[in-house]
mmCIF file of C-alpha atoms in Angstrom:
data_model
loop_
_atom_site.group_PDB
_atom_site.id
_atom_site.type_symbol
_atom_site.label_atom_id
_atom_site.label_comp_id
_atom_site.label_asym_id
_atom_site.label_seq_id
_atom_site.Cartn_x
_atom_site.Cartn_y
_atom_site.Cartn_z
ATOM 1 C CA MET N 13 -5.805 -60.425 11.999
ATOM 2 C CA ARG N 14 -2.860 -58.039 11.693
ATOM 3 C CA ILE N 15 -0.940 -57.928 8.386
ATOM 4 C CA CYS N 16 2.785 -57.449 9.008
ATOM 5 C CA VAL N 17 5.462 -56.145 6.634
ATOM 6 C CA THR N 18 8.641 -58.174 7.163
ATOM 7 C CA GLY N 19 10.667 -57.597 3.997
ATOM 8 C CA ILE N 20 11.249 -54.809 1.468
ATOM 9 C CA GLY N 21 13.141 -54.581 -1.809
ATOM 10 C CA CYS N 22 13.427 -52.040 -4.600
ATOM 11 C CA VAL N 23 15.296 -51.038 -7.738
ATOM 12 C CA SER N 24 14.933 -47.841 -9.774
ATOM 13 C CA GLY N 25 16.923 -45.136 -11.500
ATOM 14 C CA ILE N 26 18.356 -44.029 -8.140
ATOM 15 C CA GLY N 27 19.490 -47.370 -6.768
ATOM 16 C CA MET N 28 19.774 -51.131 -6.970
ATOM 17 C CA ASN N 29 18.643 -51.747 -3.396
ATOM 18 C CA VAL N 30 17.036 -50.111 -0.392
ATOM 19 C CA GLU N 31 20.189 -48.525 1.026
ATOM 20 C CA GLU N 32 21.173 -46.951 -2.299
ATOM 21 C CA HIS N 33 17.709 -45.384 -2.483
ATOM 22 C CA LEU N 34 18.075 -43.917 0.980
ATOM 23 C CA ARG N 35 21.419 -42.359 0.059
ATOM 24 C CA ALA N 36 19.907 -40.826 -3.079
ATOM 25 C CA PHE N 37 17.019 -39.337 -1.111
ATOM 26 C CA ARG N 38 19.391 -37.973 1.515
ATOM 27 C CA ASP N 39 21.638 -36.427 -1.148
ATOM 28 C CA GLY N 40 18.750 -35.098 -3.257
ATOM 29 C CA ARG N 41 20.069 -37.089 -6.233
ATOM 30 C CA THR N 42 17.549 -37.659 -9.006
ATOM 31 C CA GLY N 43 17.673 -40.516 -11.508
ATOM 32 C CA LEU N 44 16.391 -38.390 -14.396
ATOM 33 C CA GLY N 45 18.412 -38.063 -17.580
ATOM 34 C CA PRO N 46 18.318 -38.670 -21.351
ATOM 35 C CA VAL N 47 17.050 -41.975 -22.776
ATOM 36 C CA ALA N 48 19.942 -44.415 -23.176
ATOM 37 C CA LEU N 49 18.223 -47.816 -23.384
ATOM 38 C CA PHE N 50 17.027 -47.484 -26.985
ATOM 39 C CA PRO N 51 17.123 -45.014 -29.895
ATOM 40 C CA THR N 52 14.308 -42.468 -29.881
ATOM 41 C CA VAL N 53 13.434 -39.014 -31.171
ATOM 42 C CA HIS N 54 12.083 -38.038 -27.764
ATOM 43 C CA LYS N 55 14.233 -35.744 -25.651
ATOM 44 C CA GLU N 56 12.165 -35.713 -22.464
ATOM 45 C CA PRO N 57 14.091 -36.893 -19.372
ATOM 46 C CA VAL N 58 13.461 -40.378 -17.996
ATOM 47 C CA SER N 59 14.740 -42.330 -15.005
ATOM 48 C CA GLU N 60 16.471 -45.533 -16.143
ATOM 49 C CA VAL N 61 17.978 -48.275 -13.991
ATOM 50 C CA LYS N 62 21.711 -47.872 -14.512
ATOM 51 C CA ARG N 63 22.332 -51.491 -15.552
ATOM 52 C CA THR N 64 21.985 -53.175 -18.955
ATOM 53 C CA ASN N 65 20.030 -56.426 -19.240
ATOM 54 C CA LYS N 66 23.343 -58.271 -19.451
ATOM 55 C CA GLU N 67 24.534 -56.614 -16.253
ATOM 56 C CA LEU N 68 21.240 -57.425 -14.517
ATOM 57 C CA LYS N 69 21.627 -61.103 -15.468
ATOM 58 C CA GLU N 70 25.177 -61.144 -14.149
ATOM 59 C CA PHE N 71 24.009 -59.453 -10.947
ATOM 60 C CA LEU N 72 21.310 -62.121 -10.489
ATOM 61 C CA GLY N 73 23.503 -65.050 -11.542
ATOM 62 C CA ILE N 74 21.317 -65.851 -14.564
ATOM 63 C CA PRO N 75 22.897 -67.363 -17.717
ATOM 64 C CA LEU N 76 23.407 -64.657 -20.333
ATOM 65 C CA PRO N 77 21.649 -66.568 -23.168
ATOM 66 C CA ALA N 78 18.398 -66.697 -21.160
ATOM 67 C CA GLU N 79 15.677 -64.680 -22.930
ATOM 68 C CA LEU N 80 14.160 -62.610 -20.139
ATOM 69 C CA SER N 81 12.333 -59.327 -20.417
ATOM 70 C CA ARG N 82 13.774 -56.327 -18.631
ATOM 71 C CA THR N 83 10.522 -56.168 -16.671
ATOM 72 C CA ALA N 84 11.179 -59.665 -15.312
ATOM 73 C CA LEU N 85 14.814 -58.891 -14.498
ATOM 74 C CA LEU N 86 13.919 -55.760 -12.537
ATOM 75 C CA GLY N 87 11.202 -57.662 -10.689
ATOM 76 C CA MET N 88 13.591 -60.480 -9.791
ATOM 77 C CA THR N 89 16.074 -57.968 -8.389
ATOM 78 C CA ALA N 90 13.609 -56.234 -6.063
ATOM 79 C CA ALA N 91 11.603 -59.306 -5.058
ATOM 80 C CA PHE N 92 14.771 -61.238 -4.197
ATOM 81 C CA GLU N 93 15.931 -58.421 -1.938
ATOM 82 C CA ALA N 94 12.528 -58.298 -0.218
ATOM 83 C CA LEU N 95 12.417 -62.052 0.379
ATOM 84 C CA ALA N 96 16.005 -62.126 1.654
ATOM 85 C CA ASP N 97 15.236 -59.179 3.930
ATOM 86 C CA SER N 98 12.293 -61.068 5.453
ATOM 87 C CA GLY N 99 14.574 -63.910 6.533
ATOM 88 C CA LEU N 100 12.123 -66.538 5.265
ATOM 89 C CA ASP N 101 13.657 -69.827 4.125
ATOM 90 C CA LEU N 102 11.489 -71.291 1.347
ATOM 91 C CA SER N 103 13.422 -74.558 1.534
ATOM 92 C CA ASP N 104 12.243 -75.151 5.107
ATOM 93 C CA SER N 105 9.576 -77.783 4.445
ATOM 94 C CA GLY N 106 8.922 -78.189 8.159
ATOM 95 C CA ARG N 107 7.045 -74.900 8.459
ATOM 96 C CA LYS N 108 4.602 -75.634 5.609
ATOM 97 C CA LEU N 109 3.820 -71.986 5.028
ATOM 98 C CA ARG N 110 1.434 -71.142 2.193
ATOM 99 C CA ILE N 111 3.466 -68.598 0.211
ATOM 100 C CA GLY N 112 2.182 -66.663 -2.791
ATOM 101 C CA LEU N 113 3.432 -64.090 -5.272
ATOM 102 C CA ILE N 114 1.203 -61.266 -6.478
ATOM 103 C CA SER N 115 3.053 -59.145 -9.017
ATOM 104 C CA SER N 116 1.943 -56.327 -11.276
ATOM 105 C CA THR N 117 3.043 -54.632 -14.458
ATOM 106 C CA SER N 118 1.776 -52.368 -17.231
ATOM 107 C CA THR N 119 4.199 -53.038 -20.079
ATOM 108 C CA GLY N 120 4.960 -56.694 -19.425
ATOM 109 C CA GLY N 121 7.576 -58.000 -21.865
ATOM 110 C CA MET N 122 7.013 -55.255 -24.413
ATOM 111 C CA ASP N 123 10.746 -54.555 -24.603
ATOM 112 C CA LEU N 124 11.402 -58.012 -26.106
ATOM 113 C CA THR N 125 8.410 -57.714 -28.427
ATOM 114 C CA GLU N 126 10.001 -54.571 -29.825
ATOM 115 C CA PHE N 127 13.096 -56.617 -30.730
ATOM 116 C CA PHE N 128 10.906 -59.142 -32.530
ATOM 117 C CA TYR N 129 8.727 -56.834 -34.572
ATOM 118 C CA PRO N 130 11.189 -55.126 -37.010
ATOM 119 C CA ALA N 131 12.357 -58.450 -38.479
ATOM 120 C CA PHE N 132 8.800 -59.794 -38.553
ATOM 121 C CA ARG N 133 7.549 -56.667 -40.337
ATOM 122 C CA GLU N 134 10.138 -57.163 -43.080
ATOM 123 C CA ASN N 135 9.296 -60.838 -43.480
ATOM 124 C CA PRO N 136 6.525 -62.674 -41.560
ATOM 125 C CA VAL N 137 8.670 -65.828 -41.345
ATOM 126 C CA HIS N 138 11.451 -63.945 -39.568
ATOM 127 C CA GLY N 139 11.709 -62.723 -35.997
ATOM 128 C CA ARG N 140 12.492 -64.726 -32.861
ATOM 129 C CA LEU N 141 9.199 -65.982 -31.462
ATOM 130 C CA ARG N 142 10.775 -66.602 -28.070
ATOM 131 C CA TYR N 143 10.738 -62.806 -27.652
ATOM 132 C CA VAL N 144 6.953 -62.707 -28.090
ATOM 133 C CA ALA N 145 6.512 -65.447 -25.471
ATOM 134 C CA SER N 146 7.455 -62.879 -22.810
ATOM 135 C CA HIS N 147 4.934 -60.297 -24.030
ATOM 136 C CA ASP N 148 2.117 -61.365 -21.696
ATOM 137 C CA ALA N 149 1.975 -59.500 -18.378
ATOM 138 C CA GLY N 150 1.878 -62.796 -16.489
ATOM 139 C CA ASP N 151 5.209 -63.962 -17.916
ATOM 140 C CA SER N 152 7.226 -61.714 -15.616
ATOM 141 C CA THR N 153 5.283 -63.026 -12.616
ATOM 142 C CA GLU N 154 6.061 -66.625 -13.513
ATOM 143 C CA ARG N 155 9.733 -65.804 -14.092
ATOM 144 C CA ILE N 156 9.997 -64.049 -10.737
ATOM 145 C CA ALA N 157 8.229 -66.924 -8.955
ATOM 146 C CA SER N 158 10.569 -69.471 -10.539
ATOM 147 C CA PHE N 159 13.628 -67.421 -9.579
ATOM 148 C CA LEU N 160 12.445 -67.107 -5.963
ATOM 149 C CA GLY N 161 11.307 -70.717 -5.699
ATOM 150 C CA ILE N 162 7.645 -69.855 -5.089
ATOM 151 C CA THR N 163 5.509 -72.709 -6.391
ATOM 152 C CA GLY N 164 2.209 -71.858 -4.711
ATOM 153 C CA PHE N 165 -0.350 -69.200 -5.597
ATOM 154 C CA ARG N 166 0.740 -66.744 -8.287
ATOM 155 C CA THR N 167 -1.211 -64.074 -10.085
ATOM 156 C CA THR N 168 -0.729 -60.801 -11.965
ATOM 157 C CA VAL N 169 -2.475 -57.454 -11.513
ATOM 158 C CA SER N 170 -2.577 -54.776 -14.213
ATOM 159 C CA THR N 171 -4.602 -51.674 -13.362
ATOM 160 C CA ALA N 172 -2.326 -48.954 -14.745
ATOM 161 C CA CYS N 173 -0.561 -46.817 -12.135
ATOM 162 C CA SER N 174 -2.363 -48.403 -9.160
ATOM 163 C CA SER N 175 -1.301 -51.944 -10.164
ATOM 164 C CA ALA N 176 1.320 -52.634 -7.482
ATOM 165 C CA ALA N 177 -0.765 -51.055 -4.725
ATOM 166 C CA ASN N 178 -3.647 -53.308 -5.755
ATOM 167 C CA ALA N 179 -1.301 -56.315 -5.711
ATOM 168 C CA ILE N 180 -0.317 -55.444 -2.140
ATOM 169 C CA MET N 181 -3.944 -54.938 -1.182
ATOM 170 C CA LEU N 182 -4.921 -58.310 -2.676
ATOM 171 C CA GLY N 183 -2.083 -59.976 -0.775
ATOM 172 C CA ALA N 184 -3.315 -58.491 2.502
ATOM 173 C CA ARG N 185 -6.871 -59.618 1.797
ATOM 174 C CA MET N 186 -5.791 -63.180 1.022
ATOM 175 C CA ILE N 187 -3.832 -63.404 4.271
ATOM 176 C CA ARG N 188 -6.728 -61.921 6.203
ATOM 177 C CA GLN N 189 -9.113 -64.481 4.693
ATOM 178 C CA GLY N 190 -6.830 -67.360 5.690
ATOM 179 C CA MET N 191 -5.931 -68.289 2.109
ATOM 180 C CA LEU N 192 -2.174 -67.584 2.410
ATOM 181 C CA ASP N 193 0.321 -67.150 5.223
ATOM 182 C CA VAL N 194 2.932 -65.130 3.339
ATOM 183 C CA VAL N 195 2.710 -62.990 0.200
ATOM 184 C CA VAL N 196 5.458 -61.330 -1.829
ATOM 185 C CA ALA N 197 3.564 -58.445 -3.430
ATOM 186 C CA GLY N 198 4.475 -55.448 -5.571
ATOM 187 C CA GLY N 199 5.198 -54.538 -9.157
ATOM 188 C CA THR N 200 7.738 -54.134 -11.925
ATOM 189 C CA ASP N 201 7.894 -52.164 -15.176
ATOM 190 C CA ALA N 202 10.635 -51.451 -17.688
ATOM 191 C CA LEU N 203 10.901 -48.523 -20.071
ATOM 192 C CA CYS N 204 10.304 -49.281 -23.719
ATOM 193 C CA LYS N 205 9.518 -47.438 -26.956
ATOM 194 C CA PHE N 206 5.826 -48.250 -26.695
ATOM 195 C CA THR N 207 5.484 -46.559 -23.310
ATOM 196 C CA LEU N 208 7.475 -43.487 -24.261
ATOM 197 C CA ASN N 209 5.615 -43.033 -27.556
ATOM 198 C CA SER N 210 2.228 -43.590 -25.906
ATOM 199 C CA PHE N 211 2.720 -40.965 -23.213
ATOM 200 C CA ALA N 212 4.170 -38.571 -25.773
ATOM 201 C CA SER N 213 0.970 -38.972 -27.813
ATOM 202 C CA LEU N 214 -1.050 -37.994 -24.731
ATOM 203 C CA MET N 215 1.089 -34.830 -24.535
ATOM 204 C CA ILE N 216 1.683 -35.190 -20.801
ATOM 205 C CA LEU N 217 5.482 -35.585 -20.783
ATOM 206 C CA ASP N 218 7.472 -32.698 -19.338
ATOM 207 C CA LYS N 219 10.526 -31.682 -21.362
ATOM 208 C CA LYS N 220 12.178 -30.650 -18.093
ATOM 209 C CA PRO N 221 12.462 -32.491 -14.760
ATOM 210 C CA CYS N 222 8.937 -32.843 -13.395
ATOM 211 C CA ARG N 223 7.653 -30.523 -10.653
ATOM 212 C CA PRO N 224 4.965 -32.309 -8.622
ATOM 213 C CA PHE N 225 2.490 -30.031 -6.839
ATOM 214 C CA ASP N 226 4.095 -26.892 -8.262
ATOM 215 C CA GLU N 227 1.993 -24.229 -9.944
ATOM 216 C CA SER N 228 4.327 -24.395 -12.968
ATOM 217 C CA ARG N 229 4.061 -28.203 -13.387
ATOM 218 C CA ALA N 230 3.793 -29.254 -17.022
ATOM 219 C CA GLY N 231 3.789 -33.062 -17.083
ATOM 220 C CA LEU N 232 5.418 -36.249 -15.888
ATOM 221 C CA ASN N 233 8.739 -37.985 -16.493
ATOM 222 C CA LEU N 234 8.681 -41.729 -17.092
ATOM 223 C CA GLY N 235 10.792 -44.168 -15.115
ATOM 224 C CA GLU N 236 11.369 -47.880 -14.629
ATOM 225 C CA GLY N 237 11.930 -50.075 -11.629
ATOM 226 C CA ALA N 238 10.386 -52.530 -9.198
ATOM 227 C CA GLY N 239 9.293 -52.616 -5.577
ATOM 228 C CA TYR N 240 8.053 -55.494 -3.408
ATOM 229 C CA LEU N 241 6.922 -56.106 0.152
ATOM 230 C CA VAL N 242 6.780 -59.370 2.056
ATOM 231 C CA LEU N 243 3.491 -59.543 3.956
ATOM 232 C CA GLN N 244 2.944 -62.092 6.721
ATOM 233 C CA SER N 245 0.216 -63.062 9.115
ATOM 234 C CA GLU N 246 1.225 -62.241 12.660
ATOM 235 C CA SER N 247 1.138 -65.903 13.697
ATOM 236 C CA THR N 248 4.000 -66.777 11.299
ATOM 237 C CA LEU N 249 6.502 -64.150 12.490
ATOM 238 C CA ASP N 250 10.045 -65.048 13.471
ATOM 239 C CA LYS N 251 11.145 -61.445 13.994
ATOM 240 C CA ALA N 252 9.703 -58.021 14.687
ATOM 241 C CA PRO N 253 8.076 -56.567 11.561
ATOM 242 C CA TYR N 254 8.844 -53.221 9.992
ATOM 243 C CA CYS N 255 5.247 -52.167 10.489
ATOM 244 C CA LEU N 256 1.649 -53.146 9.859
ATOM 245 C CA LEU N 257 -0.416 -52.732 6.704
ATOM 246 C CA SER N 258 -3.469 -51.578 8.615
ATOM 247 C CA GLY N 259 -5.600 -50.051 5.892
ATOM 248 C CA TYR N 260 -6.203 -50.253 2.171
ATOM 249 C CA ALA N 261 -8.936 -49.322 -0.264
ATOM 250 C CA ASN N 262 -9.618 -49.050 -3.975
ATOM 251 C CA ALA N 263 -12.131 -46.661 -5.501
ATOM 252 C CA ASN N 264 -12.978 -45.966 -9.126
ATOM 253 C CA ASP N 265 -14.763 -42.747 -10.001
ATOM 254 C CA ALA N 266 -14.998 -43.765 -13.711
ATOM 255 C CA PHE N 267 -14.586 -40.118 -14.676
ATOM 256 C CA HIS N 268 -12.409 -40.437 -17.793
ATOM 257 C CA GLN N 269 -10.144 -42.905 -19.611
ATOM 258 C CA THR N 270 -6.986 -41.097 -18.469
ATOM 259 C CA ALA N 271 -7.886 -37.944 -16.517
ATOM 260 C CA SER N 272 -8.747 -37.631 -12.832
ATOM 261 C CA SER N 273 -11.906 -35.836 -11.760
ATOM 262 C CA SER N 274 -11.348 -32.188 -10.899
ATOM 263 C CA ASP N 275 -12.833 -32.632 -7.419
ATOM 264 C CA GLY N 276 -10.712 -35.707 -6.665
ATOM 265 C CA THR N 277 -13.666 -37.965 -5.827
ATOM 266 C CA GLY N 278 -11.882 -41.253 -6.486
ATOM 267 C CA ALA N 279 -8.741 -40.209 -4.623
ATOM 268 C CA PHE N 280 -10.826 -39.005 -1.674
ATOM 269 C CA LEU N 281 -12.762 -42.286 -1.485
ATOM 270 C CA ALA N 282 -9.577 -44.364 -1.656
ATOM 271 C CA MET N 283 -7.903 -42.454 1.175
ATOM 272 C CA GLU N 284 -11.080 -42.397 3.251
ATOM 273 C CA GLY N 285 -11.568 -46.135 2.697
ATOM 274 C CA ALA N 286 -8.007 -46.945 3.808
ATOM 275 C CA LEU N 287 -8.545 -44.945 7.006
ATOM 276 C CA ASP N 288 -11.875 -46.677 7.640
ATOM 277 C CA ARG N 289 -10.272 -50.102 7.215
ATOM 278 C CA ALA N 290 -7.566 -49.131 9.717
ATOM 279 C CA GLY N 291 -10.103 -47.656 12.158
ATOM 280 C CA MET N 292 -8.291 -44.325 12.077
ATOM 281 C CA GLN N 293 -9.235 -40.669 11.832
ATOM 282 C CA PRO N 294 -7.621 -38.239 9.351
ATOM 283 C CA ASP N 295 -5.737 -36.435 12.114
ATOM 284 C CA GLU N 296 -3.877 -39.685 12.902
ATOM 285 C CA VAL N 297 -2.071 -39.677 9.540
ATOM 286 C CA ASP N 298 1.440 -38.295 9.965
ATOM 287 C CA TYR N 299 2.748 -38.319 6.381
ATOM 288 C CA ILE N 300 1.449 -38.921 2.857
ATOM 289 C CA ASN N 301 3.584 -40.352 0.081
ATOM 290 C CA ALA N 302 1.496 -38.740 -2.632
ATOM 291 C CA HIS N 303 0.892 -40.038 -6.147
ATOM 292 C CA GLY N 304 2.021 -36.615 -7.442
ATOM 293 C CA ILE N 305 3.062 -37.278 -11.045
ATOM 294 C CA GLY N 306 3.435 -33.621 -12.033
ATOM 295 C CA THR N 307 0.619 -33.244 -14.575
ATOM 296 C CA PRO N 308 -1.716 -30.243 -14.200
ATOM 297 C CA ASN N 309 -4.763 -32.533 -13.900
ATOM 298 C CA ASN N 310 -3.466 -35.183 -11.501
ATOM 299 C CA ASP N 311 -1.820 -32.916 -8.952
ATOM 300 C CA ALA N 312 -4.791 -30.541 -8.796
ATOM 301 C CA SER N 313 -7.171 -33.490 -8.338
ATOM 302 C CA GLU N 314 -5.080 -35.148 -5.620
ATOM 303 C CA SER N 315 -4.624 -31.796 -3.873
ATOM 304 C CA GLN N 316 -8.381 -31.251 -3.805
ATOM 305 C CA ALA N 317 -8.901 -34.732 -2.381
ATOM 306 C CA ILE N 318 -6.301 -34.149 0.358
ATOM 307 C CA ARG N 319 -7.841 -30.804 1.202
ATOM 308 C CA CYS N 320 -11.324 -32.345 1.330
ATOM 309 C CA LEU N 321 -10.336 -35.249 3.596
ATOM 310 C CA PHE N 322 -7.870 -33.537 5.937
ATOM 311 C CA LYS N 323 -9.423 -30.057 5.875
ATOM 312 C CA ASP N 324 -7.355 -27.619 7.982
ATOM 313 C CA ARG N 325 -5.009 -30.273 9.322
ATOM 314 C CA ILE N 326 -2.965 -31.224 6.226
ATOM 315 C CA PRO N 327 -0.245 -33.751 7.146
ATOM 316 C CA PRO N 328 3.236 -33.429 5.649
ATOM 317 C CA PHE N 329 3.168 -34.821 2.108
ATOM 318 C CA SER N 330 5.468 -35.142 -0.879
ATOM 319 C CA SER N 331 5.941 -36.992 -4.160
ATOM 320 C CA THR N 332 9.086 -39.015 -4.837
ATOM 321 C CA LYS N 333 8.540 -39.148 -8.612
ATOM 322 C CA ALA N 334 11.039 -36.382 -9.346
ATOM 323 C CA PHE N 335 13.614 -38.915 -8.084
ATOM 324 C CA THR N 336 12.423 -42.123 -9.763
ATOM 325 C CA GLY N 337 10.197 -40.891 -12.567
ATOM 326 C CA HIS N 338 6.721 -42.385 -12.888
ATOM 327 C CA THR N 339 7.310 -46.148 -12.966
ATOM 328 C CA LEU N 340 3.700 -46.967 -13.918
ATOM 329 C CA GLY N 341 2.779 -50.498 -12.766
ATOM 330 C CA ALA N 342 5.722 -50.532 -10.358
ATOM 331 C CA ALA N 343 5.000 -47.149 -8.752
ATOM 332 C CA GLY N 344 2.737 -48.425 -5.976
ATOM 333 C CA GLY N 345 5.306 -51.066 -5.022
ATOM 334 C CA LEU N 346 8.256 -48.704 -4.983
ATOM 335 C CA GLU N 347 6.365 -46.110 -3.001
ATOM 336 C CA ALA N 348 5.049 -48.713 -0.567
ATOM 337 C CA VAL N 349 8.703 -49.556 0.140
ATOM 338 C CA PHE N 350 9.456 -45.850 0.588
ATOM 339 C CA SER N 351 6.472 -45.509 2.936
ATOM 340 C CA VAL N 352 7.592 -48.458 5.064
ATOM 341 C CA LEU N 353 11.081 -46.918 5.281
ATOM 342 C CA SER N 354 9.590 -43.540 6.128
ATOM 343 C CA LEU N 355 7.650 -45.032 9.018
ATOM 344 C CA ASN N 356 10.438 -47.339 10.209
ATOM 345 C CA ARG N 357 13.222 -44.738 10.133
ATOM 346 C CA GLY N 358 11.290 -41.518 10.671
ATOM 347 C CA ILE N 359 11.975 -40.086 7.199
ATOM 348 C CA LEU N 360 10.184 -37.378 5.214
ATOM 349 C CA TYR N 361 11.206 -37.292 1.541
ATOM 350 C CA PRO N 362 11.774 -34.016 -0.305
ATOM 351 C CA ASN N 363 9.437 -33.008 -3.126
ATOM 352 C CA LEU N 364 12.111 -31.981 -5.652
ATOM 353 C CA ASN N 365 11.779 -28.974 -7.971
ATOM 354 C CA TYR N 366 8.989 -27.330 -5.976
ATOM 355 C CA SER N 367 8.854 -23.536 -5.787
ATOM 356 C CA MET N 368 5.245 -22.310 -5.797
ATOM 357 C CA PRO N 369 1.965 -23.825 -4.468
ATOM 358 C CA ILE N 370 -0.948 -24.691 -6.737
ATOM 359 C CA GLU N 371 -3.071 -21.561 -6.676
ATOM 360 C CA ALA N 372 -6.394 -23.358 -6.262
ATOM 361 C CA THR N 373 -5.375 -25.267 -3.118
ATOM 362 C CA GLY N 374 -2.286 -23.582 -1.674
ATOM 363 C CA LEU N 375 -0.863 -26.870 -0.406
ATOM 364 C CA ILE N 376 2.889 -26.891 0.265
ATOM 365 C CA PRO N 377 4.742 -30.230 0.175
ATOM 366 C CA VAL N 378 7.830 -31.249 2.141
ATOM 367 C CA THR N 379 10.839 -29.716 0.382
ATOM 368 C CA ARG N 380 13.821 -31.023 2.356
ATOM 369 C CA TYR N 381 14.942 -34.450 3.507
ATOM 370 C CA GLN N 382 14.167 -34.986 7.189
ATOM 371 C CA GLU N 383 15.233 -37.807 9.517
ATOM 372 C CA ARG N 384 14.282 -38.934 13.016
ATOM 373 C CA VAL N 385 10.747 -37.625 12.652
ATOM 374 C CA SER N 386 8.228 -39.258 14.998
ATOM 375 C CA LEU N 387 5.698 -41.030 12.753
ATOM 376 C CA ARG N 388 2.827 -43.286 13.748
ATOM 377 C CA SER N 389 1.330 -43.850 10.301
ATOM 378 C CA VAL N 390 2.039 -43.209 6.619
ATOM 379 C CA LEU N 391 -0.463 -43.129 3.762
ATOM 380 C CA SER N 392 0.694 -44.136 0.263
ATOM 381 C CA ASN N 393 -1.372 -43.062 -2.770
ATOM 382 C CA SER N 394 -1.393 -44.694 -6.225
ATOM 383 C CA PHE N 395 -3.934 -43.330 -8.688
ATOM 384 C CA GLY N 396 -4.265 -44.835 -12.163
ATOM 385 C CA PHE N 397 -5.838 -44.298 -15.568
ATOM 386 C CA GLY N 398 -9.566 -44.845 -15.702
ATOM 387 C CA GLY N 399 -9.933 -43.546 -12.156
ATOM 388 C CA ASN N 400 -8.546 -46.735 -10.560
ATOM 389 C CA ASN N 401 -7.368 -45.267 -7.251
ATOM 390 C CA THR N 402 -5.748 -47.127 -4.351
ATOM 391 C CA SER N 403 -4.425 -46.006 -0.977
ATOM 392 C CA LEU N 404 -2.392 -48.068 1.493
ATOM 393 C CA LEU N 405 -2.109 -47.154 5.186
ATOM 394 C CA PHE N 406 0.995 -48.322 7.078
ATOM 395 C CA ARG N 407 1.135 -48.092 10.851
ATOM 396 C CA GLN N 408 3.633 -48.712 13.629
ATOM 397 C CA SER N 409 3.285 -52.289 14.884
ATOM 398 C CA ASP N 410 3.035 -51.231 18.534
ATOM 399 C CA LYS N 411 0.101 -48.867 17.931
#
């Protein structure tokens, strides 16, 4: 059974929809800047969605008094665009399609919990408990499902930075096993104090714009956003799909709580597994949307894995995180959207801020925006804490 991608939607610091993202990539416009969402002592750049929660509610037509986490609002924005793009009509009871939502997040409704806690700390009988009700990671999934009108299967995935890629992989597996006909899959995450403080404590935030795959890289920049795909079984199609999700794999090398192994074992196994699932050889991959967060450890590990798998035939590759920041649980969803666009429109994205290759591997990423490139397949990497590594392989539908 072939798994088809029929809808895409995204929101991040560089755009509120797919077309705005494409313009930002074309113009080389990053979303990085100072934190504006909340007061903080941290000066490291982040990529924030340029709308307040109030503005997001107005954009979505949601009553302003509704208590919704920013994570849920971002997810609603991207998932709605993806579903609308697919052309599916959920009110059409005649088709009787089994439609599910598989969403992912790392922070959940932490932003609302942070509003609750100061008053509660002063007096345990104070604080608005309705804020805490959104804390659970599954709350955003239920809110998105309700907004879209999806009443069937719903579940939440949280595996750090590979979360959304794993949600997409699970959606493909459920369609392949005949459990669902259509899946809206991806992830959403909002910036909050907890996330910024946590990554600062790990000392992996760059005080300057991040430089993925550069010898001088010094850390990552955080971001927020959401990205979703609509996956369908081929038998349910009403229109030509963007492409196929032909391969996917997850591998965990269990090397460390946060660090990647120096030889890139988990990343290698994930990429190799995605190719095996698709029945493809390494030399058939035309572009890699790399995980590439800009930390010394991650980029060296991913580079080693790419070198090991592709040997002397390294396909064009780049990281888009210098545009969007690292959006954590949403990253795999956003970058799956970017990969589908890359394949559908023949685009190679520039790896911003690159100047010098990593000495140990010598790999050189794509440094300028390119259009009308002939692409047959695109590999998207999402590698998370704890060695939870996932790769998705998208392929032209006529191949």
